[in-house]
XYZ file of N, CA and C in Angstrom:
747
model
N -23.769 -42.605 13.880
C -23.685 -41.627 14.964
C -24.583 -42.068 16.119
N -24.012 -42.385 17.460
C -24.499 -42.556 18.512
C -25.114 -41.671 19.216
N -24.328 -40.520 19.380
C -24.465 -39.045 20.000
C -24.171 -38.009 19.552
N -25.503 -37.055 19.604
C -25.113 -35.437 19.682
C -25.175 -34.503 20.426
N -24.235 -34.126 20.213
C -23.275 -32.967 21.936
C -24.310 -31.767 22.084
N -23.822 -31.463 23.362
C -24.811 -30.290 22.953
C -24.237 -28.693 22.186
N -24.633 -28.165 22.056
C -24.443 -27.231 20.422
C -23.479 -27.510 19.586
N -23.898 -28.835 19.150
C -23.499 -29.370 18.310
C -23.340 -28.495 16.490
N -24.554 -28.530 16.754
C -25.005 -27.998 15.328
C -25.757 -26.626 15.482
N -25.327 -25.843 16.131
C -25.793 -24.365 17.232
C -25.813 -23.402 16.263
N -26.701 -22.653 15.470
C -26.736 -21.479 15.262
C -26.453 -21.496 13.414
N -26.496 -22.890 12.856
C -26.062 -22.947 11.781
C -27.157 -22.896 10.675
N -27.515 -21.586 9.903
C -28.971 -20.563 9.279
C -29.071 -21.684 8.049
N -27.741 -22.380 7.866
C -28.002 -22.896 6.223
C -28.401 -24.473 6.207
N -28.891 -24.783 7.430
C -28.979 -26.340 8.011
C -30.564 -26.302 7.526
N -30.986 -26.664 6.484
C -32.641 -26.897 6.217
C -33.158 -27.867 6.257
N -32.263 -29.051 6.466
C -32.736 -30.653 6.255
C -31.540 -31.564 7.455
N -32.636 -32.237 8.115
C -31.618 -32.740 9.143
C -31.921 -34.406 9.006
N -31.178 -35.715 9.047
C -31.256 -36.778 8.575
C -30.865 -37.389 10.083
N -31.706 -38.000 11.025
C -31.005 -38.868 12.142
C -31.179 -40.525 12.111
N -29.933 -41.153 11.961
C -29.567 -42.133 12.097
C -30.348 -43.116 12.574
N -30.463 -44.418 12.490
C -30.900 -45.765 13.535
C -30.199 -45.693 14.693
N -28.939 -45.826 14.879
C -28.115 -45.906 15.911
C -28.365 -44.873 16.959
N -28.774 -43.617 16.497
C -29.024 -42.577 17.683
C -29.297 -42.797 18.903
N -28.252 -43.012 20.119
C -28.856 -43.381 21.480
C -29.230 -41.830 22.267
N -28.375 -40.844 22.102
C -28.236 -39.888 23.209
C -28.546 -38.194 22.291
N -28.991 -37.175 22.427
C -29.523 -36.084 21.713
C -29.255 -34.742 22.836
N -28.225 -33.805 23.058
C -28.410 -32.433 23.692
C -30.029 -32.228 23.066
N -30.472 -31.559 23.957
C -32.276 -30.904 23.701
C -31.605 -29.017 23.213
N -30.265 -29.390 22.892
C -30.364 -27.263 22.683
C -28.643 -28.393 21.236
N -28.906 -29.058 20.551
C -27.928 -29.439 19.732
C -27.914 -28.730 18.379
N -29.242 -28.219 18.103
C -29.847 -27.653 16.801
C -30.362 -26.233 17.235
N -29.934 -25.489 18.674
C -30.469 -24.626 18.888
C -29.946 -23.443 17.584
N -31.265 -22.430 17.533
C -31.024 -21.587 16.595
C -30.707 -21.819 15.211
N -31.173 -23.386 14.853
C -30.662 -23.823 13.254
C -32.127 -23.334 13.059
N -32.572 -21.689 12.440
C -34.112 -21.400 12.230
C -34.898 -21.598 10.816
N -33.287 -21.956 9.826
C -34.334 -22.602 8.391
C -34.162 -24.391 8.570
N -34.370 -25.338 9.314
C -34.325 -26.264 9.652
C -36.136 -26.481 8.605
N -36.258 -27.257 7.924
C -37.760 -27.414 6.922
C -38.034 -28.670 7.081
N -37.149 -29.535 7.063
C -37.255 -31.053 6.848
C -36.193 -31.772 7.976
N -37.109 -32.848 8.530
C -36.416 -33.929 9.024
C -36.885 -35.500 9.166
N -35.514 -36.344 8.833
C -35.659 -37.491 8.244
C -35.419 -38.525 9.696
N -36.101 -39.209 10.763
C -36.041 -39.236 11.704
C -35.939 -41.152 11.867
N -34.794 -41.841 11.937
C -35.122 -43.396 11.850
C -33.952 -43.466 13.300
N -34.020 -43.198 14.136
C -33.714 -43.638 15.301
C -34.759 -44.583 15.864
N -33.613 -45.886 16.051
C -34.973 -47.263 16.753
C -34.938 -46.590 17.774
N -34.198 -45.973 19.218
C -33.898 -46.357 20.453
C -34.592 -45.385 20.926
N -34.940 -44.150 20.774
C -35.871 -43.094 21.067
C -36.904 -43.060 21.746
N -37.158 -42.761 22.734
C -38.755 -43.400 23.253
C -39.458 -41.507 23.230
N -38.203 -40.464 24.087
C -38.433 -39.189 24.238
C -36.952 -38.269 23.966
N -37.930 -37.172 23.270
C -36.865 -35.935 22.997
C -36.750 -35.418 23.715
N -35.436 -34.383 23.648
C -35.660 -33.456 24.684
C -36.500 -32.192 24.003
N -37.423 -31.430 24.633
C -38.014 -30.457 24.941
C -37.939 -29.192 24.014
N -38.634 -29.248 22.529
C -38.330 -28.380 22.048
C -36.735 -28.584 20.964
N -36.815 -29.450 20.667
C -35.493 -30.104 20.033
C -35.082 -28.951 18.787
N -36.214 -29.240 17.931
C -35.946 -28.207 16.757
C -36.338 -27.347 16.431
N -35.981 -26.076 15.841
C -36.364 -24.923 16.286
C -37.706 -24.846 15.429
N -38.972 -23.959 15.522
C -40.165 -24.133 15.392
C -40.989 -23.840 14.126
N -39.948 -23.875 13.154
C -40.671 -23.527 11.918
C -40.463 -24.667 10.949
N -40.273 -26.073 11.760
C -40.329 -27.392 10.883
C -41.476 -27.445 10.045
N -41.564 -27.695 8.981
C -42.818 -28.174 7.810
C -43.045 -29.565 7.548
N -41.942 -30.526 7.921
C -42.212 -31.876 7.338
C -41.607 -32.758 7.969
N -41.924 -34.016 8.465
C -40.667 -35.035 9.138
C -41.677 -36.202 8.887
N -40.310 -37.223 8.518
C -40.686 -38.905 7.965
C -40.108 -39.174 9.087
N -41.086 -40.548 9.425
C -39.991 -41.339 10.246
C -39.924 -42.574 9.301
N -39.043 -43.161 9.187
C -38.067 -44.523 8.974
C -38.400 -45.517 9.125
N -38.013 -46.897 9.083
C -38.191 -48.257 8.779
C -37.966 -48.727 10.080
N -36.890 -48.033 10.742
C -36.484 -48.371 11.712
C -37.365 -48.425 13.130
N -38.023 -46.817 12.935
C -39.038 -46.167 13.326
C -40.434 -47.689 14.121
N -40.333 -47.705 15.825
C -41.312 -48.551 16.061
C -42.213 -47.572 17.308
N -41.506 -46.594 17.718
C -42.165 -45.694 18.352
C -41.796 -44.226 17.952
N -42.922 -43.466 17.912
C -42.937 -41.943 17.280
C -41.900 -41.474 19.016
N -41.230 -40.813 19.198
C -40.797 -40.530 20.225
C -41.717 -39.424 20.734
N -42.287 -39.089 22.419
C -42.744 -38.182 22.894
C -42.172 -36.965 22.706
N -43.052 -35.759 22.383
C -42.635 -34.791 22.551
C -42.236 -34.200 21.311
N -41.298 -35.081 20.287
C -41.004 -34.488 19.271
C -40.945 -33.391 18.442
N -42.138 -33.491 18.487
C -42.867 -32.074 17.159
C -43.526 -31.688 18.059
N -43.604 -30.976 19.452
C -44.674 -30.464 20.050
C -44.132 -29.122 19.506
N -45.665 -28.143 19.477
C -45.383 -26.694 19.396
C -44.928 -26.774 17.854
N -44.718 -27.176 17.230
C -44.580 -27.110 15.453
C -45.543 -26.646 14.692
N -46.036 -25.708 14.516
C -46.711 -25.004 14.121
C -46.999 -24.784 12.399
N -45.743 -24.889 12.012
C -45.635 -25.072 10.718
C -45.610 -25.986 9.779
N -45.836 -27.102 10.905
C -45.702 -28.581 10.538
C -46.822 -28.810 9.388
N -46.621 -29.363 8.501
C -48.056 -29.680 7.082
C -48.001 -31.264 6.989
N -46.853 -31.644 7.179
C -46.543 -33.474 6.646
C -45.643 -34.013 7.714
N -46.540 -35.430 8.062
C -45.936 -35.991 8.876
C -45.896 -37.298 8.037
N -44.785 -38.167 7.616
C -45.337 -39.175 7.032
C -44.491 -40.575 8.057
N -44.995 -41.464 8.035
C -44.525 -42.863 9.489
C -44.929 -43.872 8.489
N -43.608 -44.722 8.605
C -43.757 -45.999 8.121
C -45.216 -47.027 8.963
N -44.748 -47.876 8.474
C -45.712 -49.138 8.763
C -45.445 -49.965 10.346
N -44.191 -49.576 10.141
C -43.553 -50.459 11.712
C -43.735 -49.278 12.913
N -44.534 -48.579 12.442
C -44.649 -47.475 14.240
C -45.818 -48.288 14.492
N -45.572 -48.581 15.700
C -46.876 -48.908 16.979
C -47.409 -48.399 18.065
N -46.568 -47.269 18.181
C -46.675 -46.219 19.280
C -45.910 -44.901 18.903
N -47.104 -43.828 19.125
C -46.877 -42.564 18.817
C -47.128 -42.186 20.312
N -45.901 -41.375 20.642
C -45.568 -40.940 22.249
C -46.513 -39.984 22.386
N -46.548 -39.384 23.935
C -47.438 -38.187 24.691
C -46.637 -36.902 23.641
N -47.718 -36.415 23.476
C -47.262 -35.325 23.148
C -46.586 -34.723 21.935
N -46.353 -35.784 21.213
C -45.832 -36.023 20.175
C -46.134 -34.666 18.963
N -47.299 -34.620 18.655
C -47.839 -33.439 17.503
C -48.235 -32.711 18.650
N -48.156 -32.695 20.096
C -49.039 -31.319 20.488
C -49.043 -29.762 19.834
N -50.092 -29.108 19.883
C -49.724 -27.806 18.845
C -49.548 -28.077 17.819
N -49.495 -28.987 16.690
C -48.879 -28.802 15.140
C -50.967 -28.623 14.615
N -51.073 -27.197 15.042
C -52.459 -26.431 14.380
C -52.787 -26.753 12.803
N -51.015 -26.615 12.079
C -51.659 -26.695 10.973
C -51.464 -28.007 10.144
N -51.307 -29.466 11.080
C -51.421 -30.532 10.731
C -52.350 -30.739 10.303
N -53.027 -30.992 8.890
C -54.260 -31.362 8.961
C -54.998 -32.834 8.335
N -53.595 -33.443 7.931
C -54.051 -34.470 7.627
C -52.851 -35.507 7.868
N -53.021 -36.703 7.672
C -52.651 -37.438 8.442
C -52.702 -39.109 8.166
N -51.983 -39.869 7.503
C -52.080 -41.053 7.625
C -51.835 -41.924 8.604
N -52.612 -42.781 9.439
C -51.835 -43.447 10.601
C -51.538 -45.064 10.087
N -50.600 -45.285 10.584
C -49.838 -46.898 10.569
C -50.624 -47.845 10.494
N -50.558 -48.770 9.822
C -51.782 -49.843 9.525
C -51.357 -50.661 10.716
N -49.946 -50.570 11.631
C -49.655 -51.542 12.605
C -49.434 -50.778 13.931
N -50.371 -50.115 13.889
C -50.228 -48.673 15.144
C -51.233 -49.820 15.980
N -50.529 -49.331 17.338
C -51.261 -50.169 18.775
C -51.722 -49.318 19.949
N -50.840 -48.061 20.231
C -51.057 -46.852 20.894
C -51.025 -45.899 20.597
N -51.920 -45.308 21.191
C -51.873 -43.275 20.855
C -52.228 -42.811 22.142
N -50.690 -42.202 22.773
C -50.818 -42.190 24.097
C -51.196 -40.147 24.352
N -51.185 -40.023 25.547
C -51.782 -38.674 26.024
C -51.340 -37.337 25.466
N -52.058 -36.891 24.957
C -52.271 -35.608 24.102
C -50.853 -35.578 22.815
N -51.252 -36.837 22.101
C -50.259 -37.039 21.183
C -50.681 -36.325 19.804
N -51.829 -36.033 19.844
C -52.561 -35.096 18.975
C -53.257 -33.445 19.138
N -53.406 -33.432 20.614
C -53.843 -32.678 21.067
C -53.812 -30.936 20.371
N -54.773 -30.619 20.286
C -54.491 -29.378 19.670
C -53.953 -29.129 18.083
N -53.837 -30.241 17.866
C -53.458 -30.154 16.120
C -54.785 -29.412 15.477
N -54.546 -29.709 13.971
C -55.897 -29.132 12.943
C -56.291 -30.340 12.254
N -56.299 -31.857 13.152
C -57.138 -32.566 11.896
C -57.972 -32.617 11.673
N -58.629 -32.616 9.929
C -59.990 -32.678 9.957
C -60.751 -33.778 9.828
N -59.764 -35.031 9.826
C -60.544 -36.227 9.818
C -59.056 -37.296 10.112
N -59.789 -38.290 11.185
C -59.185 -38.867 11.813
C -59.707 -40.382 11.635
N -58.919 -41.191 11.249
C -58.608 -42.729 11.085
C -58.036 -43.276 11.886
N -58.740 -44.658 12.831
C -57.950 -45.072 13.961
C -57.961 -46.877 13.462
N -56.723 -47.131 12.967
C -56.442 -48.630 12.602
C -57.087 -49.840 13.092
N -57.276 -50.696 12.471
C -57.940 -51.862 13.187
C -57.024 -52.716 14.453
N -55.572 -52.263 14.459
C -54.827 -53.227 15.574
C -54.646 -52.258 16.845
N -55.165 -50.986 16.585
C -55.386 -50.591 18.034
C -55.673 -50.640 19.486
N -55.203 -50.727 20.252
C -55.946 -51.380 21.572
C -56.183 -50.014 22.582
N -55.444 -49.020 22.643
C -55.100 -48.138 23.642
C -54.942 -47.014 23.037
N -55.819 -45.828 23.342
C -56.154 -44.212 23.170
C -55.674 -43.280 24.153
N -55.326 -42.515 24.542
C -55.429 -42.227 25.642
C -56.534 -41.285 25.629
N -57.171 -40.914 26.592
C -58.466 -39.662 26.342
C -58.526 -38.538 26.343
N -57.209 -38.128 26.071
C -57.001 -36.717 26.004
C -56.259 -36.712 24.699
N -56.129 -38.039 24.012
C -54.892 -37.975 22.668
C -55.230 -37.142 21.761
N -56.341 -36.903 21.504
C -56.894 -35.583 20.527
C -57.693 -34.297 20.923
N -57.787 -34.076 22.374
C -58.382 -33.494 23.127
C -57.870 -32.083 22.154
N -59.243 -30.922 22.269
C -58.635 -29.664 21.555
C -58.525 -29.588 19.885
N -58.998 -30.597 19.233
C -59.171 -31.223 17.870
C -60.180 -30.327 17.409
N -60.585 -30.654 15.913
C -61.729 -30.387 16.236
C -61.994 -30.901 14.487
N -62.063 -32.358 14.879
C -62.124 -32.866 13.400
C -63.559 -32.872 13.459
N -63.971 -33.315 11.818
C -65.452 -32.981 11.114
C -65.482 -34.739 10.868
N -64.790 -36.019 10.655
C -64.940 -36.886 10.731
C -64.248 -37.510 11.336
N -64.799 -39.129 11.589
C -63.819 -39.926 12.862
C -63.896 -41.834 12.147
N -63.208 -42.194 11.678
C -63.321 -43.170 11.436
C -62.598 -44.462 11.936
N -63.876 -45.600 12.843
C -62.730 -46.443 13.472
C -62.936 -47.697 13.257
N -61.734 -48.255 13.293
C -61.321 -49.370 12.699
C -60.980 -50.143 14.057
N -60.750 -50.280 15.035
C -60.454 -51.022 16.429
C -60.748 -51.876 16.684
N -60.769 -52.786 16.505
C -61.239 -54.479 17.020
C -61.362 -54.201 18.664
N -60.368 -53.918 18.975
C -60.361 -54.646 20.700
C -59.666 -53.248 21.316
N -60.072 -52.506 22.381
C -59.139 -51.700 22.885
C -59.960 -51.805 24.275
N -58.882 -51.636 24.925
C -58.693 -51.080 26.740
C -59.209 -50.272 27.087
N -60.302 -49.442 26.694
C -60.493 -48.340 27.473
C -61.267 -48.450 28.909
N -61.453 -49.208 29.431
C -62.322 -49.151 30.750
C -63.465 -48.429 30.353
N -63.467 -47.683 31.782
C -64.497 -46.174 32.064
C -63.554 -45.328 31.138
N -62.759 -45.054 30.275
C -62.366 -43.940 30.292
C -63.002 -43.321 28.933
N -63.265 -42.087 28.346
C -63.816 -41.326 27.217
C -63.051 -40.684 26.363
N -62.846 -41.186 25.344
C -62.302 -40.297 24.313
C -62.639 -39.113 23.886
N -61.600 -37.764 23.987
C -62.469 -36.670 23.530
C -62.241 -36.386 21.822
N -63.225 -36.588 21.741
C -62.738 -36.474 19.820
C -63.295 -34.959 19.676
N -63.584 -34.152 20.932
C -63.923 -32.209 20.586
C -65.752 -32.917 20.034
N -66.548 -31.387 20.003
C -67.917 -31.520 19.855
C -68.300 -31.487 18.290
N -67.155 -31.052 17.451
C -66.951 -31.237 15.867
C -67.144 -31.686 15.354
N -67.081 -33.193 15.422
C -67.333 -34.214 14.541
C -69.164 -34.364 14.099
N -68.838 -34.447 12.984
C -70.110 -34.866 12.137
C -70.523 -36.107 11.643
N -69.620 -36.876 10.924
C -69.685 -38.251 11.039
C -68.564 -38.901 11.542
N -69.013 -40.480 12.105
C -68.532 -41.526 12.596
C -68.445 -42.654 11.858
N -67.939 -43.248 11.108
C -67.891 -44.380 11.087
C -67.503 -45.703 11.423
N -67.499 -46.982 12.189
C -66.987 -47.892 12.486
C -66.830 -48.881 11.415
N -65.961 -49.541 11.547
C -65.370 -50.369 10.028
C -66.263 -51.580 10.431
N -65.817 -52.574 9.302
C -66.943 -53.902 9.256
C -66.385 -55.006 10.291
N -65.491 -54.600 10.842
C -64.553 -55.725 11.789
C -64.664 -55.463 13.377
N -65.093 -54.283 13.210
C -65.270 -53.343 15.017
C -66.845 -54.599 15.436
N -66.179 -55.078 16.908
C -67.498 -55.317 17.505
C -68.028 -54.495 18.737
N -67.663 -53.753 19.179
C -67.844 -53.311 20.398
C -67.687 -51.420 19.903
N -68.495 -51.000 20.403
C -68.571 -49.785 20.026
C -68.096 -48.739 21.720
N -66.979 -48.578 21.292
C -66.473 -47.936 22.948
C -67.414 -46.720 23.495
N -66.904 -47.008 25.241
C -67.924 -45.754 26.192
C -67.527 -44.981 25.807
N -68.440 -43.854 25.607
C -68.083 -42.433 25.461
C -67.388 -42.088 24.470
N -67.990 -42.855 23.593
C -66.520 -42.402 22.211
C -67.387 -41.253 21.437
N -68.560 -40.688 21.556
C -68.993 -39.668 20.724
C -70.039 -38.483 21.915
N -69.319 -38.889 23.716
C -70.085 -37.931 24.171
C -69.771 -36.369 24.487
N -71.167 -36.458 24.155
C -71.540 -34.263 23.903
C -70.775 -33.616 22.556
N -70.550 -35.411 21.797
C -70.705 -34.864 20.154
C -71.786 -33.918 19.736
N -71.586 -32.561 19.921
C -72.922 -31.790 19.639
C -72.961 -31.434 17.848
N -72.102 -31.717 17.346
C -72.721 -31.223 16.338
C -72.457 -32.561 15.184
N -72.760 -34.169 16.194
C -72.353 -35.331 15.881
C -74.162 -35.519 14.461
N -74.233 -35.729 13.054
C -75.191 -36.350 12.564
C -75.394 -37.497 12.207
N -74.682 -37.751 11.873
C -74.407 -39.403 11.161
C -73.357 -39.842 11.913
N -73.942 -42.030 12.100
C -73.274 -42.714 12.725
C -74.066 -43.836 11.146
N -72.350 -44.576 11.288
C -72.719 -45.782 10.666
C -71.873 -46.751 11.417
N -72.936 -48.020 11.745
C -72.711 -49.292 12.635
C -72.671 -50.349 12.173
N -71.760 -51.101 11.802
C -72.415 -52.499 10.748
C -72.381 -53.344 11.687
N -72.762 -54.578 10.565
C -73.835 -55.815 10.894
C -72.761 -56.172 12.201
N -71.448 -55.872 12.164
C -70.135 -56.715 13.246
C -70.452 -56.322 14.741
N -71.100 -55.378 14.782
C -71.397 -54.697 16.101
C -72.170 -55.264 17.172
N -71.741 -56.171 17.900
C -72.806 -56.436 18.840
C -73.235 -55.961 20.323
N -72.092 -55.073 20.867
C -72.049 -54.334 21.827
C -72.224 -52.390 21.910
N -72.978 -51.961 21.914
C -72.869 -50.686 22.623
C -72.625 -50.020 23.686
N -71.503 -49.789 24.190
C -71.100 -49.375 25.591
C -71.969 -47.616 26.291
N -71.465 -47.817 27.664
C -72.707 -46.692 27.888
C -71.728 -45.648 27.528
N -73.133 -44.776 27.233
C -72.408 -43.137 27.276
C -72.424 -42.876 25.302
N -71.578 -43.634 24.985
C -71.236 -44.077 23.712
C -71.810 -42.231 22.686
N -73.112 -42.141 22.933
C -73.306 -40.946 21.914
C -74.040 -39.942 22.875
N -73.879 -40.012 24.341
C -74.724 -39.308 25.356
C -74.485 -37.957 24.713
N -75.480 -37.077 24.879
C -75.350 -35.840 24.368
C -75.644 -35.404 23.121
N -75.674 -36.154 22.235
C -75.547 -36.046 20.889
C -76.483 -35.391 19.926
N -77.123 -34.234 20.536
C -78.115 -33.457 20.546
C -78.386 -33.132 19.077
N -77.745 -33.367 18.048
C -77.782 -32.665 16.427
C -77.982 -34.252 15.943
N -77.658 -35.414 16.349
C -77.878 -37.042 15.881
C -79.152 -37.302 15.241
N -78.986 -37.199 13.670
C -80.034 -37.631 12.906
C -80.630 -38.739 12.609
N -79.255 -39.251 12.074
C -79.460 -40.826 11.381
C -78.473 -41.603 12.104
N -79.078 -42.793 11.910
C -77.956 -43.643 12.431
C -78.315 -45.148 11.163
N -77.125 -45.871 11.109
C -77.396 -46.810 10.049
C -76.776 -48.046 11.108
N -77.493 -49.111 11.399
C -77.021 -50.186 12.782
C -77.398 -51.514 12.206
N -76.792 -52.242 11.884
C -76.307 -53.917 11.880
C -77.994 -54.771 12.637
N -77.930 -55.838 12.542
C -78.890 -56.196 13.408
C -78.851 -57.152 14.194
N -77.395 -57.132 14.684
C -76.668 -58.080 15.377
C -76.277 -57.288 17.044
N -76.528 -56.148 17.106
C -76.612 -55.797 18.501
C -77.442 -56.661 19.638
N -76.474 -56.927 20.599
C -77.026 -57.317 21.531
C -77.017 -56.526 22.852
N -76.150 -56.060 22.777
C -76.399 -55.312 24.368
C -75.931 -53.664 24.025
N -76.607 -52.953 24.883
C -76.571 -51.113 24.742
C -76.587 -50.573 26.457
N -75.242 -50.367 26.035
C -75.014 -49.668 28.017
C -75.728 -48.797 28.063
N -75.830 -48.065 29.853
C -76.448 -46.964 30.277
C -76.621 -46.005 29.563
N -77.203 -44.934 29.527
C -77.511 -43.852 28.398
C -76.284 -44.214 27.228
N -76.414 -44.716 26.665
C -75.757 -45.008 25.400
C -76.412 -43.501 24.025
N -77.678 -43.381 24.571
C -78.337 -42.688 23.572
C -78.652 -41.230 24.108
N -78.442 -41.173 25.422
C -79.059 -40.617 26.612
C -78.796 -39.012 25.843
N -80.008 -38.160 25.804
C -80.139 -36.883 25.055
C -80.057 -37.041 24.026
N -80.084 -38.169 22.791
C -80.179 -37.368 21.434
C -81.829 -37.035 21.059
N -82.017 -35.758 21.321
C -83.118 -35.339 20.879
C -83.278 -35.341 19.744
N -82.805 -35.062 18.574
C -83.425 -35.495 17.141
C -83.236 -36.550 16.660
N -82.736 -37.951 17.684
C -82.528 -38.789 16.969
C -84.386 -39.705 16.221
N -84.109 -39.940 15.026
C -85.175 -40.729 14.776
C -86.099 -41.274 15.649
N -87.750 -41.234 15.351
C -88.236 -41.703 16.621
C -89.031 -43.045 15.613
N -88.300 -43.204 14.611
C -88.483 -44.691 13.987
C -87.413 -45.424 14.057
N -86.276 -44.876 14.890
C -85.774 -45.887 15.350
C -85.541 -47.205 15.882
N -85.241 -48.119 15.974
C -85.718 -49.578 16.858
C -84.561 -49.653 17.519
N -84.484 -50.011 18.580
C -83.117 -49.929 19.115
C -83.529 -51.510 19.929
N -82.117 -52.665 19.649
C -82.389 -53.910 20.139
C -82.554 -54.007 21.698
């Protein structure tokens, strides 16, 4: 199946599981209007980049994407509320804007070991409580989890793009961890983490960018490599309880 018309599948109560094709080029945004026990959907369209607007009606609980699956399409599951399971093959590399916006009661979450982007508010407003960001990552956008309000953050990133720009990972997070392969510890990736305690930095780390934990007013411990060489502008700037046996290179 190439295409679906629009009210296609309009108003039909006994439709609980919906299966879309690889081939899928073209989608009415009102094709599934009013299908309201819709529970499950099985989603392997390659060609997809964006849905239309509200595609399925809002009491989805679960959607896989497919093999086929190399970008999460924008928009998708925004406003899904009921959403619990999202599960994505290995071949997604890009999860679109907007993608989970609103899915509150998402709360957990495996991401793609071959994920490359997580573009603008593709998380935004969900319920995760702990967030894993792959080692082939390059590109966040800084609002992709904006409204979060996870309790851990764990990153795995070798190399990413962010310029000046700041990730908001919300003031929630409690611990951080960076994996053993991260060298560069991005700007602003934990600022006005207020209720940020624990950071662990290994030996791979040789850069601290500025800003990095500015604010970080509850920052107890920190565990750091001894291979740092350089620490941008307030990198540390306000953590008042941080250790004052600290050594910082």
């Amino acid at each position: 199946v190439r295409v679906i018309e629009k009210n296609a599948f309009s108003g039909i109560n006994e439709l609980e599981y919906v299966k879309i094709g690889k081939n899928l080029k073209t989608i009415a945004g009102d094709a599934f209007s009013s299908c309201f026990n819709i529970k499950q959907v099985y989603w392997n369209a390659f060609w997809y980049w964006q849905v239309p607007h509200l595609l399925f009606p809002s009491h989805l609980e679960s959607i896989t994407f497919g093999d086929e699956v190399a970008v999460v399409p924008a928009c998708i599951c925004e406003g899904q509320r009921d959403l619990t399971q999202v599960i994505m093959s290995d071949n997604v590399t890009i999860i679109g804007e907007q993608a989970f916006y609103g899915c509150e009661n998402l709360i957990d979450l495996h991401f793609p070991n071959a994920l490359n982007q997580i573009e603008s508010q593709a998380f935004a407003n969900t319920g995760l409580w702990s967030i894993t960001i792959p080692e082939p990552v390059y590109d966040v956008a800084e609002d992709a989890f904006k409204g979060c309000h996870p309790v851990e953050v764990h990153w795995n990133a070798r190399t990413i793009g962010l310029g000046m720009r700041y990730i908001d990972f919300g003031p929630s997070v409690k611990r951080i961890y960076f994996g053993d392969k991260v060298e560069m510890i991005p700007a602003g990736v934990c600022k006005n983490s207020t209720h940020l305690e624990e950071v662990y930095i290994p030996a791979s780390v040789t850069t601290i960018k500025e800003s990095a934990f500015y604010g970080c007013t509850n920052l107890r411990k920190i565990s750091m490599g001894n291979r740092v060489e350089s620490i941008g502008q307030d990198a540390f700037y306000n953590c008042a309880n941080l250790s004052s046996d600290l050594i910082l290179p």
